[in-house]
Short mmCIF file of C-alpha atoms in Angstrom, two decimals:
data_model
loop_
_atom_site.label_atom_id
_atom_site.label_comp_id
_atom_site.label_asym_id
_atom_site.label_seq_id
_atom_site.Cartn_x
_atom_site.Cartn_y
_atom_site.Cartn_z
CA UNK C 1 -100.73 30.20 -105.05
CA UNK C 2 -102.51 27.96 -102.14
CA UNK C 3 -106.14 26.48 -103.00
CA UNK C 4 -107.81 26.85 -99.59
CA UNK C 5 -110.24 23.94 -98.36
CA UNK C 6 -113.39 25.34 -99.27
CA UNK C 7 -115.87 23.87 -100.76
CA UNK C 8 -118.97 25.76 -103.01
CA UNK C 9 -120.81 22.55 -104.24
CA UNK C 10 -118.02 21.77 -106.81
CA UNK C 11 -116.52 18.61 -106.98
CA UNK C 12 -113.09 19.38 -105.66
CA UNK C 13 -109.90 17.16 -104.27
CA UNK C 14 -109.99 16.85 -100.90
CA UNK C 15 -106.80 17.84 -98.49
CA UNK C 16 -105.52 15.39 -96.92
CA UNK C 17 -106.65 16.07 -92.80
CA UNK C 18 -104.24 18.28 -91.25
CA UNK C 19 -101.97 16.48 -88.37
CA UNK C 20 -103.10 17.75 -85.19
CA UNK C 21 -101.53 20.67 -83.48
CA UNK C 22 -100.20 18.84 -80.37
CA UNK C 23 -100.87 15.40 -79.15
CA UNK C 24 -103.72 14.99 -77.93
CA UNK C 25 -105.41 17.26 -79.49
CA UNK C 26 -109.33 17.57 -80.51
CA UNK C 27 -108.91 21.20 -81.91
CA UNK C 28 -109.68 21.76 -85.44
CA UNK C 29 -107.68 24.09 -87.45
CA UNK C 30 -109.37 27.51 -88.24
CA UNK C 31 -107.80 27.67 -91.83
CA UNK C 32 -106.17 24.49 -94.17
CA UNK C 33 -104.35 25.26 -97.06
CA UNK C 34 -102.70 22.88 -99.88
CA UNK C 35 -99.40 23.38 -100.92
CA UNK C 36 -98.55 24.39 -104.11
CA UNK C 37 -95.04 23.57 -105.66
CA UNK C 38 -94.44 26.36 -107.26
CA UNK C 39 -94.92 28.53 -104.15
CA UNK C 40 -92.57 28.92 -101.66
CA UNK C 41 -93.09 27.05 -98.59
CA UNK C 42 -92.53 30.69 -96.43
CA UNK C 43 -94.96 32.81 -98.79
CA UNK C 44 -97.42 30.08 -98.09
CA UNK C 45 -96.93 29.98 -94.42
CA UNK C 46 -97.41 33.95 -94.20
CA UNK C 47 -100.91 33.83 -96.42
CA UNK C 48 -102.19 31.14 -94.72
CA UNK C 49 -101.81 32.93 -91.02
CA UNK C 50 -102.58 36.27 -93.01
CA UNK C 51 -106.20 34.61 -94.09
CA UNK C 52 -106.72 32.48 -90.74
CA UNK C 53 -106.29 35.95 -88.44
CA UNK C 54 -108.21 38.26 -91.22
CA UNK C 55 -104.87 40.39 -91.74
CA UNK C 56 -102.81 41.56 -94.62
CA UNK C 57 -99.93 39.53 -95.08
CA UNK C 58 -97.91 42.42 -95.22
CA UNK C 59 -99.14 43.50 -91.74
CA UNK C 60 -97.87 40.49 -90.22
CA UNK C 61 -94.65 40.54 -88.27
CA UNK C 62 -92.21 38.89 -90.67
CA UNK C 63 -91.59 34.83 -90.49
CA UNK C 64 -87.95 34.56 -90.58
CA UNK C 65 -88.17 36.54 -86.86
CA UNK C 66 -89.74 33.04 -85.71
CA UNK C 67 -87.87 30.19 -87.89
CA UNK C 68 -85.70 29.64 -91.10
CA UNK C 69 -87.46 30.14 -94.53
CA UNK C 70 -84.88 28.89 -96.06
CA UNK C 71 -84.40 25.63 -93.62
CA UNK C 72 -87.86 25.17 -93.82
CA UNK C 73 -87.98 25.06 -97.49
CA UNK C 74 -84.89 22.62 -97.45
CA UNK C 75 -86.03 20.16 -94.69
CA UNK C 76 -89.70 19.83 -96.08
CA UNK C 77 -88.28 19.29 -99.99
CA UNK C 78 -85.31 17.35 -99.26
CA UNK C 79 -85.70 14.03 -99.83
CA UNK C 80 -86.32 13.18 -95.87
CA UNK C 81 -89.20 15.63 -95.96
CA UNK C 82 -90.35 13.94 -99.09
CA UNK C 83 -89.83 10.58 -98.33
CA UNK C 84 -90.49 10.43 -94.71
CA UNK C 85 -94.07 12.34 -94.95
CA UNK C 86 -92.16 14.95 -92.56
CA UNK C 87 -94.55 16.97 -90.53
CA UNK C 88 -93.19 20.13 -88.61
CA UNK C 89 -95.19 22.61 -85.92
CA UNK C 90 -94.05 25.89 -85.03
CA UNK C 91 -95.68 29.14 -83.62
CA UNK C 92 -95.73 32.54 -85.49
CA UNK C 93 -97.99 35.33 -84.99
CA UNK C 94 -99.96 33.51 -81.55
CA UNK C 95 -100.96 30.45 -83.93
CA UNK C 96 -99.87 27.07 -83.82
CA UNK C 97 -98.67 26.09 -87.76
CA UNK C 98 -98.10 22.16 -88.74
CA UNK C 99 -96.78 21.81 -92.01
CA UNK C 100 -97.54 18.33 -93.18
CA UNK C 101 -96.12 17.03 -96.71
CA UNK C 102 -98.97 18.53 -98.89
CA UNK C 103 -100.82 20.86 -96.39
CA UNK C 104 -100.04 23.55 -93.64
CA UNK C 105 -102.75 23.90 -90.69
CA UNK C 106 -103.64 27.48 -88.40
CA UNK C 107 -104.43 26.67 -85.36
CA UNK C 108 -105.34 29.66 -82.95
CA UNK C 109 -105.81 29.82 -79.39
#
């Protein structure tokens, strides 16, 4: 499960700030969401576009028609990904999604 950036007066870690979407940029992301070990990297992608747009996850058209779950997975927890601080942007469902090491960032138009 993602912990989602928000904060209620509680004394919580901070995410890390999410790369920007492009170079260049001055948009802010409309939804930040840490990233949990335990959950796949795809399932997180999918809930985090599924809470930025207000939608059911399941209503969503599904990720793999837009990029590789399972390359995904395997570029950001190989040891590049790991070592490097790998950050990787991609569109799905008319957002803009950077992955960073720890955090994945919805940006909308």
């Amino acid at each position: 499960m993602t912990s989602h950036d928000h904060d209620h007066g509680q004394n919580r870690d901070r995410l890390d700030p999410p790369p920007l979407a492009h170079e260049g940029s001055t948009d802010e992301p409309v939804h930040v969401s840490r990233l949990d070990e335990d959950e796949p990297i795809a399932m997180a992608v999918v809930h985090a576009v599924a809470t930025a747009l207000r939608r059911q996850p399941l209503d969503l058209e599904p990720l793999s028609a837009q990029i590789d779950p399972e390359a995904l997975e395997n570029l950001l927890n190989g040891p590049i990904g790991r070592r490097d601080e790998l950050s990787v942007s991609f569109r799905f469902e008319d957002c803009t999604i950077v992955l960073g090491p720890r955090t994945i960032a919805v940006y909308t138009e």
